[in-house]
Amino acid sequence: MLGIAFSGSAWAVSDTWQPEKLGWVCRAPNPQAKGVAPARKTGLPKLPQDVTRIEADKAAGQTNVRHRAQGDVIIERNDETLNADWVDYDQPSEHVYAGDQFTLTRADGQTVQGDKLDYDLAKHSGNANNTEFVAEQNSKRLQGVARSLKMYDDNHHAAQEVKFNTCETGDTSWYIQAEELTTNRETGIGVAKKAKLVFAGVPILYTPWVDFPINGNRKSGFLVPTMSVGSDGASVDLPYYFNLAPNYDATLTPGYIGSRGARIGGEFRYLQPKYTGSVNVKYMPHDSKRGLNNRAALSLKHSQTFTSKLTGGIDFNQVSDDDYYRDFAGRNELAESTNLNRKAWLNYNQSLWGAPFNAELMVQKYQILNDSNGNKNPVYSILPRLSATWAKNINPYTELDIKAQLTRFDHKDMQSGNRAVVYPSIKWDFHNAWGYVRPKVGVHATRYWLDAFGSLKSRDTSRILPIVNVDSGITLERQAKLFGGSFVQTVEPRLFYNYTPSKSQNDLPNFDSSLNDFSYDQLFRENIYSGNDRINANNSLSAGLQTRFLNPNTGYEYFRAGIGEKYYFTRDEVALSGSLNQNERKNGDIVAFASGQVAPSWFADSNWHWSADNKATQRYDLGIRYNPEAGKVLSARFKYGRNEEIYSGFYDKLRHIDLAAQWPISSNLYAVGRLNYSTSPRAILEQTAGLEYKNPCGCWSASFVAQRYVTEWQPVQDKYKYKTAFFFTLQLKDLSNAGTNAQEQLRLGIPGYTKTNEVNK
C-alpha cells in the first residue's frame, strides 16, 4: 500500500514530465523550476453567488449567448478562477473552452495548468490535456503532471499517464508513475493501475493495481516490504494491512529468512470505549538452520474498564522454545527475554470512610526460559494475590495508612505456601516553604502457611516487626553565577533515621524479596530489600546533601549533584538468606551522583558507590555527551563494577567502554556509530556503524546501518556468540518507509540521536 496521507486529488503524469518544469533529482533545487502558481484574480469586489465575471484584452459575442475573450483572460465565478490566452464562454450552460495555455484554481485551492481545457463552471467538471497540478491541504503538498485529466465533479477525478510526488517545487528525486489513476474524495480512496515507485530515476517498486488513502485515513492494502541482511542471510517481509473497522485492524505478514525458511506473522488491534488490546503472533513451520518445527511466539495484551471503579487486564507471552529470542529477537529484546510474563488482574477503586481505597486481585506466572548455558532463573507463580491499600488524612498533618496482602506462591521445584501481610502505619508531615519533618510509626506483620515439600514438613510461622523512621530536610537557596550565567542554587541537606529491631528470618521462605540496587535514593528507604519476605534490621541514620542549579526565570533544572552515607548505631543486619549477621563497621557505604548540563552543549552524568566492607569502589559509571545542535552528538561512557555477574554463575570485575556518535560529514551526509567494549573479559559487546543522507530539498532521507552484537556466552568455546544485522531505511516524504527501521536502532544506541530528516538546516 502506497500510503499518501493527502486529502486533495491525485492526478496522473506522463513520460513528458520535463525537468525545466518541476526539476530532476534534487542535489539542489532546480532554479529553472517554475512550479504551478495559482490563477491571478481581477482584484475587483467579489460577485454574488453563481455570477460569472470575464476580464480580457478583447471580448466579442452576444449577450446571454456566447462570448469570445482573448488576451490575458480572467474568469471568476464563486470561488474558482480561470486564466487563459483565450476563452470561448457559453453563457447559458456556463461552459468554457480555454487555450492555448490555461491556469484553473478551484474552490478547494487546487491549481491545474495545461494546454486545453473543456470545463463546466457550474458543475465543476471537465477535461484537460497535458496538465501540471499542485494542491496543498493540512500541511500536505501534492504536485505532478498528467497526459489527460478528467474532472467529474469536486470529488471525483481520473487521469491517464501519471507522475506525482509530495516534494517541493524543483524536486522530482522520487515520484509515483501510473498508467491510470482515479481518486474519490468522498470515500478517501485513490486507485492506481500499473503503478511504480521511481527513485533517482530507477523504478524500485511495481504493482499492477494499488489503492491508497488520499485523506489520511487508514486503508486496507499492502504496506511497503521490509528487507534486511544478517547472520541468517537475506530476509524479506511483505505486510498486508486490513482496515477492518474504525476501531480495529489487523496486519498479516508473510516473510522469508534466507537460512531458515518461510514464516508468517499477524497482529490484531482493537479499541473500544471500555477496552483495548492487541494480539501478536509469529510462526515458522520449519527452521532449516535449527532443524526445528513449529517455532512460534505469541503476545496478548488486553485492558478493560468494567465500571468507573472496576478495571482489569491481561498480559500473556509465550514462545515455542528456549532459543527463540536468541535466534529471532533484536539486540534490545534479548535483554528482556529470560522470563516471559503471564499476568491477569482486576483493580477496584472506591472511597471508603472518606478516604481512597484500592484493591487488586492478580494472578501471575512466567514462562521461564533457559539461558544459553541451560540455566534457569526460578520465579514463583502468584496464584493468586489479593492486595488492598487505604489512606486517611486524619488532619492536615497526620495520615493513617493501611496496606494488606494475601498471596499464594507456587513452584514445582521449591516449597510453596501462602503469605499474609498487614502493615498499618501513621505518618505526620510538618512542613513549610524551606523544610519538612515527616515521622512515621508502623507495624509490619507477616504470616506464612507453608506446604510440605520433599523432606520439609508443612508448617506455620510468622513475623511481627515495628518500624519507626523520621525523614527531614531543608532547602536553602542563593543566587549564583557560573560560567558567565546566572542561576538559583539550592543546597538541600537531608537526614533519615530508620529503626527496625533485629530478628532472624532464616525460618521464613523467600518468595519475592531481592536486594535493591544501592543508590542515593536507597539511603532514604526503610528497607534494603524488595518484596515482603526480608526486612532488614535497622538502627541507622542516613545523611545526604544535594545541590541543584535552576534557571531563575523558568525553574528549569540545569544540573544536580548529591552525596550521602548511612551510619549504623547497631551492627545487626539481615542477609537475603534470612540469617542475622554482624557488620564489622558503623559507617555504611557512600554513594554520590551528578547529572545535567555542565557547559553550553556539554552534558554529563555520574554515579559512584564506595564499599565500606571492602574499603574500595564497588561500582561507578561516568558519561559525557557533546551535543551542540540536532544531528551533532558525541557520547562516551565508562562503567565499572567490582564484582558483577558477567554471565550466568560467573562473577568478576566489569569494565565497559561505550562510545557513540552522530556527526555530519557534509551538509547532508551523516556518519553514525557505536562501540561497546568490555575490557574484562576483553570483547566487543556491540558495534554499530552507518551512514545517513538527507535530501537537500527535504523530500527523502536514507539510512544504512550495520550492527554486530553478543547474543550469548559459550562456556565450552570460552567466547561470546555474535549476531550480525544490516538495516536500510528509505524515507520518502509523506510515504511509508521502505526497508527496515534503521533509525530506531540508532535512537536506542546513540544518546541524543536525531533523525536526519528532522534536522533543520
Short mmCIF file of C-alpha atoms in Angstrom, two decimals, residues 331-742:
data_model
loop_
_atom_site.label_atom_id
_atom_site.label_comp_id
_atom_site.label_asym_id
_atom_site.label_seq_id
_atom_site.Cartn_x
_atom_site.Cartn_y
_atom_site.Cartn_z
CA ARG A 331 19.54 -6.56 20.43
CA ASN A 332 17.15 -4.85 22.85
CA GLU A 333 14.60 -7.68 23.01
CA LEU A 334 17.29 -10.14 24.13
CA ALA A 335 17.75 -8.32 27.43
CA GLU A 336 14.07 -8.81 28.33
CA SER A 337 13.57 -12.43 27.29
CA THR A 338 14.59 -14.51 30.34
CA ASN A 339 11.19 -14.84 32.00
CA LEU A 340 8.09 -14.15 29.92
CA ASN A 341 5.28 -12.52 31.86
CA ARG A 342 1.78 -14.01 32.10
CA LYS A 343 -0.45 -11.87 34.22
CA ALA A 344 -4.15 -11.12 34.75
CA TRP A 345 -5.59 -8.62 37.20
CA LEU A 346 -8.68 -6.85 38.49
CA ASN A 347 -8.40 -3.45 40.17
CA TYR A 348 -11.09 -1.83 42.31
CA ASN A 349 -11.11 1.80 43.50
CA GLN A 350 -13.63 3.16 45.97
CA SER A 351 -13.94 5.87 48.58
CA LEU A 352 -14.18 4.17 51.99
CA TRP A 353 -14.89 6.15 55.17
CA GLY A 354 -13.92 9.35 53.42
CA ALA A 355 -10.59 8.07 52.10
CA PRO A 356 -9.36 6.37 48.92
CA PHE A 357 -9.43 2.57 48.98
CA ASN A 358 -7.77 0.39 46.34
CA ALA A 359 -7.94 -3.40 45.97
CA GLU A 360 -6.33 -5.65 43.37
CA LEU A 361 -6.75 -9.34 42.58
CA MET A 362 -3.89 -10.68 40.47
CA VAL A 363 -2.54 -13.96 39.14
CA GLN A 364 0.94 -14.17 37.61
CA LYS A 365 3.04 -16.92 36.09
CA TYR A 366 6.12 -16.91 33.89
CA GLN A 367 7.41 -18.96 31.03
CA ILE A 368 10.94 -19.47 32.34
CA LEU A 369 13.48 -19.85 29.56
CA ASN A 370 16.88 -21.49 29.78
CA ASP A 371 19.82 -19.21 29.14
CA SER A 372 22.50 -20.20 26.63
CA ASN A 373 24.15 -22.42 29.28
CA GLY A 374 20.93 -24.27 30.13
CA ASN A 375 20.39 -22.41 33.41
CA LYS A 376 17.06 -21.02 34.58
CA ASN A 377 16.15 -18.17 36.89
CA PRO A 378 13.39 -19.70 39.05
CA VAL A 379 10.47 -17.44 39.88
CA TYR A 380 7.42 -18.25 41.99
CA SER A 381 3.97 -18.13 40.44
CA ILE A 382 1.35 -15.98 42.17
CA LEU A 383 -1.92 -17.94 42.27
CA PRO A 384 -3.44 -15.51 43.24
CA ARG A 385 -2.70 -12.31 45.19
CA LEU A 386 -5.25 -10.03 46.83
CA SER A 387 -3.88 -6.62 47.79
CA ALA A 388 -5.55 -3.61 49.42
CA THR A 389 -4.47 -0.12 50.47
CA TRP A 390 -6.34 2.57 52.38
CA ALA A 391 -5.04 6.01 53.38
CA LYS A 392 -6.94 8.51 55.52
CA ASN A 393 -5.93 12.09 56.33
CA ILE A 394 -6.90 12.48 59.97
CA ASN A 395 -5.89 16.14 59.96
CA PRO A 396 -3.70 18.34 57.73
CA TYR A 397 -0.56 16.87 59.31
CA THR A 398 -1.49 13.24 60.01
CA GLU A 399 -2.23 10.28 57.72
CA LEU A 400 -3.32 6.78 58.66
CA ASP A 401 -2.16 4.23 56.08
CA ILE A 402 -3.01 0.52 55.92
CA LYS A 403 -1.55 -1.98 53.45
CA ALA A 404 -2.69 -5.61 53.35
CA GLN A 405 -1.86 -8.53 51.08
CA LEU A 406 -2.72 -12.22 50.83
CA THR A 407 -0.72 -14.29 48.33
CA ARG A 408 -0.48 -17.88 47.20
CA PHE A 409 3.06 -18.70 45.95
CA ASP A 410 3.53 -21.83 43.87
CA HIS A 411 6.59 -23.53 42.36
CA LYS A 412 7.03 -27.13 41.28
CA ASP A 413 10.71 -27.28 42.33
CA MET A 414 10.58 -25.27 45.57
CA GLN A 415 8.46 -25.09 48.71
CA SER A 416 5.11 -23.43 48.06
CA GLY A 417 2.85 -21.67 50.50
CA ASN A 418 0.54 -18.82 51.45
CA ARG A 419 1.58 -15.46 52.88
CA ALA A 420 -0.48 -12.76 54.60
CA VAL A 421 0.90 -9.26 55.20
CA VAL A 422 -0.67 -6.40 57.15
CA TYR A 423 1.22 -3.12 57.51
CA PRO A 424 -0.63 -0.28 59.30
CA SER A 425 1.25 2.97 59.86
CA ILE A 426 0.74 6.58 60.94
CA LYS A 427 2.65 9.36 59.21
CA TRP A 428 2.99 13.01 60.17
CA ASP A 429 4.00 15.76 57.77
CA PHE A 430 5.23 19.05 59.23
CA HIS A 431 6.50 21.34 56.50
CA ASN A 432 6.86 24.90 55.30
CA ALA A 433 8.49 26.62 52.32
CA TRP A 434 12.05 25.80 53.40
CA GLY A 435 11.90 22.41 55.10
CA TYR A 436 10.00 19.41 56.42
CA VAL A 437 9.94 16.77 59.17
CA ARG A 438 8.00 13.53 58.47
CA PRO A 439 7.87 10.94 61.30
CA LYS A 440 6.33 7.52 60.69
CA VAL A 441 5.38 4.65 63.01
CA GLY A 442 4.18 1.30 61.72
CA VAL A 443 3.91 -2.42 62.44
CA HIS A 444 4.75 -4.96 59.74
CA ALA A 445 3.01 -8.29 60.44
CA THR A 446 3.59 -11.35 58.25
CA ARG A 447 2.10 -14.84 58.49
CA TYR A 448 3.06 -17.95 56.46
CA TRP A 449 1.30 -21.26 55.82
CA LEU A 450 3.87 -23.47 54.11
CA ASP A 451 3.21 -26.71 52.21
CA ALA A 452 5.15 -29.91 52.63
CA PHE A 453 7.95 -30.27 50.09
CA GLY A 454 10.44 -33.13 49.93
CA SER A 455 11.86 -33.55 53.41
CA LEU A 456 10.26 -30.28 54.55
CA LYS A 457 7.05 -30.64 56.53
CA SER A 458 4.11 -28.31 56.30
CA ARG A 459 4.21 -25.61 58.96
CA ASP A 460 3.02 -22.16 60.01
CA THR A 461 5.29 -19.30 61.01
CA SER A 462 5.04 -15.55 61.48
CA ARG A 463 7.00 -12.33 61.99
CA ILE A 464 5.96 -9.03 63.60
CA LEU A 465 8.26 -6.03 63.42
CA PRO A 466 7.70 -2.41 64.45
CA ILE A 467 9.16 0.14 62.03
CA VAL A 468 9.93 3.72 63.04
CA ASN A 469 11.55 6.38 60.90
CA VAL A 470 11.86 10.15 60.61
CA ASP A 471 12.59 11.86 57.30
CA SER A 472 13.68 15.51 57.40
CA GLY A 473 15.15 18.02 55.01
CA ILE A 474 15.90 21.69 54.39
CA THR A 475 16.07 23.60 51.11
CA LEU A 476 18.32 26.67 51.05
CA GLU A 477 18.64 28.93 48.01
CA ARG A 478 21.09 31.52 46.80
CA GLN A 479 21.82 33.46 43.62
CA ALA A 480 24.88 32.06 41.87
CA LYS A 481 26.98 32.92 38.84
CA LEU A 482 28.81 30.18 36.99
CA PHE A 483 30.44 30.16 33.55
CA GLY A 484 29.05 33.65 32.99
CA GLY A 485 25.45 32.60 33.67
CA SER A 486 23.04 33.42 36.48
CA PHE A 487 21.41 30.59 38.42
CA VAL A 488 19.46 29.81 41.54
CA GLN A 489 21.49 27.28 43.51
CA THR A 490 19.82 25.12 46.12
CA VAL A 491 21.54 23.35 48.98
CA GLU A 492 19.38 20.52 50.34
CA PRO A 493 20.64 18.59 53.38
CA ARG A 494 18.55 15.56 54.34
CA LEU A 495 18.52 13.24 57.37
CA PHE A 496 16.65 9.94 57.58
CA TYR A 497 16.55 7.97 60.83
CA ASN A 498 15.26 4.39 60.50
CA TYR A 499 14.66 1.80 63.20
CA THR A 500 13.61 -1.85 62.81
CA PRO A 501 14.54 -4.32 65.57
CA SER A 502 16.86 -7.24 64.87
CA LYS A 503 15.10 -10.52 64.14
CA SER A 504 16.44 -13.62 62.47
CA GLN A 505 14.35 -14.58 59.46
CA ASN A 506 16.09 -17.76 58.34
CA ASP A 507 12.99 -19.78 59.20
CA LEU A 508 10.98 -17.77 56.68
CA PRO A 509 10.87 -18.60 52.98
CA ASN A 510 11.93 -16.10 50.35
CA PHE A 511 9.15 -15.91 47.78
CA ASP A 512 9.74 -12.47 46.27
CA SER A 513 12.49 -10.49 48.03
CA SER A 514 15.71 -9.35 46.41
CA LEU A 515 18.40 -6.82 47.28
CA ASN A 516 17.74 -3.37 45.83
CA ASP A 517 20.48 -1.62 43.92
CA PHE A 518 22.35 0.72 46.24
CA SER A 519 21.82 4.35 45.26
CA TYR A 520 21.32 7.82 46.70
CA ASP A 521 17.55 7.29 46.82
CA GLN A 522 18.01 3.92 48.56
CA LEU A 523 19.58 5.74 51.54
CA PHE A 524 16.16 7.13 52.39
CA ARG A 525 14.10 3.95 52.10
CA GLU A 526 13.12 1.90 55.12
CA ASN A 527 14.15 -1.48 53.68
CA ILE A 528 17.09 -2.52 51.53
CA TYR A 529 15.03 -5.43 50.13
CA SER A 530 12.13 -5.51 47.71
CA GLY A 531 9.09 -7.65 48.46
CA ASN A 532 7.86 -8.64 51.92
CA ASP A 533 9.90 -11.70 52.91
CA ARG A 534 13.01 -9.90 54.13
CA ILE A 535 13.05 -6.80 56.33
CA ASN A 536 16.50 -5.59 57.29
CA ALA A 537 17.46 -4.79 60.86
CA ASN A 538 17.94 -1.04 61.18
CA ASN A 539 19.10 1.44 63.75
CA SER A 540 20.66 3.85 61.36
CA LEU A 541 20.90 7.45 60.23
CA SER A 542 21.24 8.32 56.55
CA ALA A 543 22.72 11.73 55.77
CA GLY A 544 22.63 13.27 52.33
CA LEU A 545 23.45 16.57 50.72
CA GLN A 546 22.07 17.58 47.34
CA THR A 547 22.52 20.74 45.28
CA ARG A 548 20.68 21.89 42.16
CA PHE A 549 21.22 24.73 39.67
CA LEU A 550 17.99 26.23 38.31
CA ASN A 551 17.01 28.87 35.78
CA PRO A 552 15.91 31.88 37.88
CA ASN A 553 13.04 32.71 35.49
CA THR A 554 11.62 29.34 34.43
CA GLY A 555 12.79 26.96 37.15
CA TYR A 556 14.41 24.69 34.55
CA GLU A 557 16.97 22.41 36.19
CA TYR A 558 20.39 22.51 34.56
CA PHE A 559 22.36 20.36 36.98
CA ARG A 560 22.08 18.39 40.20
CA ALA A 561 24.56 16.52 42.38
CA GLY A 562 24.45 14.74 45.70
CA ILE A 563 26.39 12.62 48.17
CA GLY A 564 25.20 10.51 51.07
CA GLU A 565 26.14 7.89 53.63
CA LYS A 566 24.39 5.66 56.15
CA TYR A 567 25.60 5.47 59.79
CA TYR A 568 24.77 2.41 61.93
CA PHE A 569 24.07 2.62 65.69
CA THR A 570 23.88 -1.18 65.89
CA ARG A 571 25.68 -3.73 63.74
CA ASP A 572 22.93 -6.28 63.15
CA GLU A 573 21.81 -6.93 59.59
CA VAL A 574 19.54 -9.49 57.98
CA ALA A 575 21.04 -11.29 55.00
CA LEU A 576 18.98 -12.28 51.97
CA SER A 577 19.14 -15.85 53.30
CA GLY A 578 17.33 -14.62 56.44
CA SER A 579 20.23 -15.16 58.84
CA LEU A 580 21.19 -12.42 61.30
CA ASN A 581 24.76 -11.20 60.75
CA GLN A 582 27.05 -8.66 62.37
CA ASN A 583 28.51 -5.73 60.47
CA GLU A 584 32.15 -5.04 61.20
CA ARG A 585 31.75 -1.28 60.79
CA LYS A 586 29.49 1.52 61.91
CA ASN A 587 29.77 3.55 58.75
CA GLY A 588 27.89 2.36 55.72
CA ASP A 589 28.63 2.63 52.05
CA ILE A 590 28.92 6.05 50.41
CA VAL A 591 27.05 6.96 47.25
CA ALA A 592 27.31 10.06 45.09
CA PHE A 593 25.80 11.21 41.83
CA ALA A 594 25.87 14.16 39.43
CA SER A 595 23.94 14.84 36.23
CA GLY A 596 22.98 17.70 33.96
CA GLN A 597 24.39 20.36 31.67
CA VAL A 598 27.92 21.26 32.73
CA ALA A 599 28.64 23.81 29.97
CA PRO A 600 26.98 25.01 26.76
CA SER A 601 26.35 21.88 24.65
CA TRP A 602 28.07 19.63 27.23
CA PHE A 603 26.14 17.14 29.36
CA ALA A 604 27.46 14.71 31.95
CA ASP A 605 26.20 12.18 34.47
CA SER A 606 27.95 10.00 37.01
CA ASN A 607 27.19 7.57 39.83
CA TRP A 608 29.67 6.32 42.44
CA HIS A 609 29.32 3.64 45.13
CA TRP A 610 32.08 3.15 47.72
CA SER A 611 32.03 -0.09 49.75
CA ALA A 612 32.85 0.26 53.43
CA ASP A 613 33.34 -3.52 53.74
CA ASN A 614 35.99 -3.66 51.04
CA LYS A 615 37.28 -0.12 51.55
CA ALA A 616 37.18 0.27 47.78
CA THR A 617 34.95 1.48 45.00
CA GLN A 618 32.20 -1.06 44.43
CA ARG A 619 30.63 0.41 41.32
CA TYR A 620 30.69 3.61 39.28
CA ASP A 621 29.87 4.93 35.86
CA LEU A 622 30.72 8.19 34.12
CA GLY A 623 29.14 9.52 30.95
CA ILE A 624 29.73 12.68 28.95
CA ARG A 625 27.93 13.96 25.87
CA TYR A 626 28.68 16.82 23.49
CA ASN A 627 25.52 17.92 21.66
CA PRO A 628 25.91 21.40 20.11
CA GLU A 629 22.89 21.03 17.82
CA ALA A 630 20.48 18.47 16.42
CA GLY A 631 22.37 15.93 14.33
CA LYS A 632 25.68 16.52 16.11
CA VAL A 633 26.41 14.37 19.15
CA LEU A 634 29.48 12.67 20.63
CA SER A 635 28.99 10.40 23.62
CA ALA A 636 31.33 8.42 25.87
CA ARG A 637 30.61 6.30 28.95
CA PHE A 638 32.73 4.14 31.24
CA LYS A 639 31.14 1.63 33.58
CA TYR A 640 32.93 -0.26 36.36
CA GLY A 641 31.74 -2.98 38.74
CA ARG A 642 33.98 -4.63 41.32
CA ASN A 643 32.11 -7.94 41.44
CA GLU A 644 29.40 -8.23 38.78
CA GLU A 645 27.74 -11.22 37.13
CA ILE A 646 29.47 -11.34 33.75
CA TYR A 647 27.37 -14.28 32.64
CA SER A 648 25.22 -16.84 34.45
CA GLY A 649 27.03 -18.01 37.59
CA PHE A 650 30.33 -16.23 36.85
CA TYR A 651 31.31 -13.05 38.73
CA ASP A 652 34.28 -10.83 38.00
CA LYS A 653 35.26 -7.21 37.59
CA LEU A 654 33.26 -5.43 34.94
CA ARG A 655 34.74 -2.67 32.81
CA HIS A 656 32.74 -1.39 29.85
CA ILE A 657 33.59 1.45 27.47
CA ASP A 658 30.68 2.75 25.41
CA LEU A 659 31.36 5.25 22.61
CA ALA A 660 28.68 6.64 20.29
CA ALA A 661 28.43 9.41 17.71
CA GLN A 662 26.28 11.10 15.10
CA TRP A 663 28.13 13.75 13.08
CA PRO A 664 27.75 15.42 9.67
CA ILE A 665 30.40 14.58 7.08
CA SER A 666 28.92 17.16 4.73
CA SER A 667 25.85 19.38 4.79
CA ASN A 668 23.53 16.42 4.17
CA LEU A 669 25.58 13.28 4.90
CA TYR A 670 25.91 11.99 8.46
CA ALA A 671 28.08 9.29 9.97
CA VAL A 672 26.73 7.27 12.90
CA GLY A 673 28.40 4.68 15.08
CA ARG A 674 28.64 2.96 18.42
CA LEU A 675 31.25 0.76 20.11
CA ASN A 676 30.52 -1.04 23.38
CA TYR A 677 33.73 -2.73 24.55
CA SER A 678 34.45 -4.85 27.59
CA THR A 679 37.99 -4.80 28.96
CA SER A 680 37.17 -7.62 31.38
CA PRO A 681 36.72 -10.01 29.73
CA ARG A 682 38.17 -8.45 26.59
CA ALA A 683 35.46 -8.47 23.95
CA ILE A 684 33.41 -6.19 21.76
CA LEU A 685 29.85 -6.45 23.04
CA GLU A 686 28.26 -4.34 20.33
CA GLN A 687 29.45 -2.36 17.35
CA THR A 688 27.34 -0.23 15.04
CA ALA A 689 28.34 1.83 12.02
CA GLY A 690 26.32 3.56 9.38
CA LEU A 691 25.63 6.49 7.09
CA GLU A 692 22.56 8.69 6.82
CA TYR A 693 21.70 11.02 3.97
CA LYS A 694 19.15 13.81 3.94
CA ASN A 695 17.97 15.15 0.61
CA PRO A 696 18.63 18.93 0.43
CA CYS A 697 15.04 19.58 -0.60
CA GLY A 698 13.78 17.57 2.36
CA CYS A 699 11.79 15.10 0.28
CA TRP A 700 13.65 11.93 1.22
CA SER A 701 16.30 10.53 3.50
CA ALA A 702 18.14 7.23 3.67
CA SER A 703 19.96 5.31 6.40
CA PHE A 704 22.25 2.29 6.19
CA VAL A 705 23.42 0.71 9.43
CA ALA A 706 25.48 -2.41 10.15
CA GLN A 707 25.31 -3.94 13.63
CA ARG A 708 27.10 -6.81 15.37
CA TYR A 709 26.22 -7.75 18.94
CA VAL A 710 26.55 -10.52 21.54
CA THR A 711 23.66 -12.96 21.87
CA GLU A 712 25.09 -15.47 24.37
CA TRP A 713 28.17 -16.76 26.16
CA GLN A 714 29.55 -20.14 25.04
CA PRO A 715 31.41 -21.65 28.03
CA VAL A 716 32.78 -24.65 26.12
CA GLN A 717 34.39 -22.45 23.48
CA ASP A 718 35.12 -19.79 26.16
CA LYS A 719 33.84 -16.99 23.94
CA TYR A 720 30.80 -14.96 23.03
CA LYS A 721 28.43 -15.78 20.19
CA TYR A 722 27.57 -12.87 17.91
CA LYS A 723 24.75 -11.90 15.60
CA THR A 724 25.14 -9.58 12.62
CA ALA A 725 22.42 -7.42 11.11
CA PHE A 726 22.20 -4.80 8.39
CA PHE A 727 19.47 -2.17 8.37
CA PHE A 728 18.40 0.06 5.50
CA THR A 729 15.67 2.66 5.52
CA LEU A 730 14.49 4.88 2.68
CA GLN A 731 12.11 7.54 4.00
CA LEU A 732 10.04 9.31 1.34
CA LYS A 733 8.15 12.39 2.40
CA ASP A 734 4.56 11.54 3.40
CA LEU A 735 5.00 7.91 2.32
CA SER A 736 5.75 4.76 4.29
CA ASN A 737 9.34 3.72 4.98
CA ALA A 738 10.96 1.26 2.62
CA GLY A 739 13.34 -1.21 4.25
CA THR A 740 13.89 -1.81 7.96
CA ASN A 741 13.79 0.74 10.74
CA ALA A 742 17.47 1.62 10.97
#
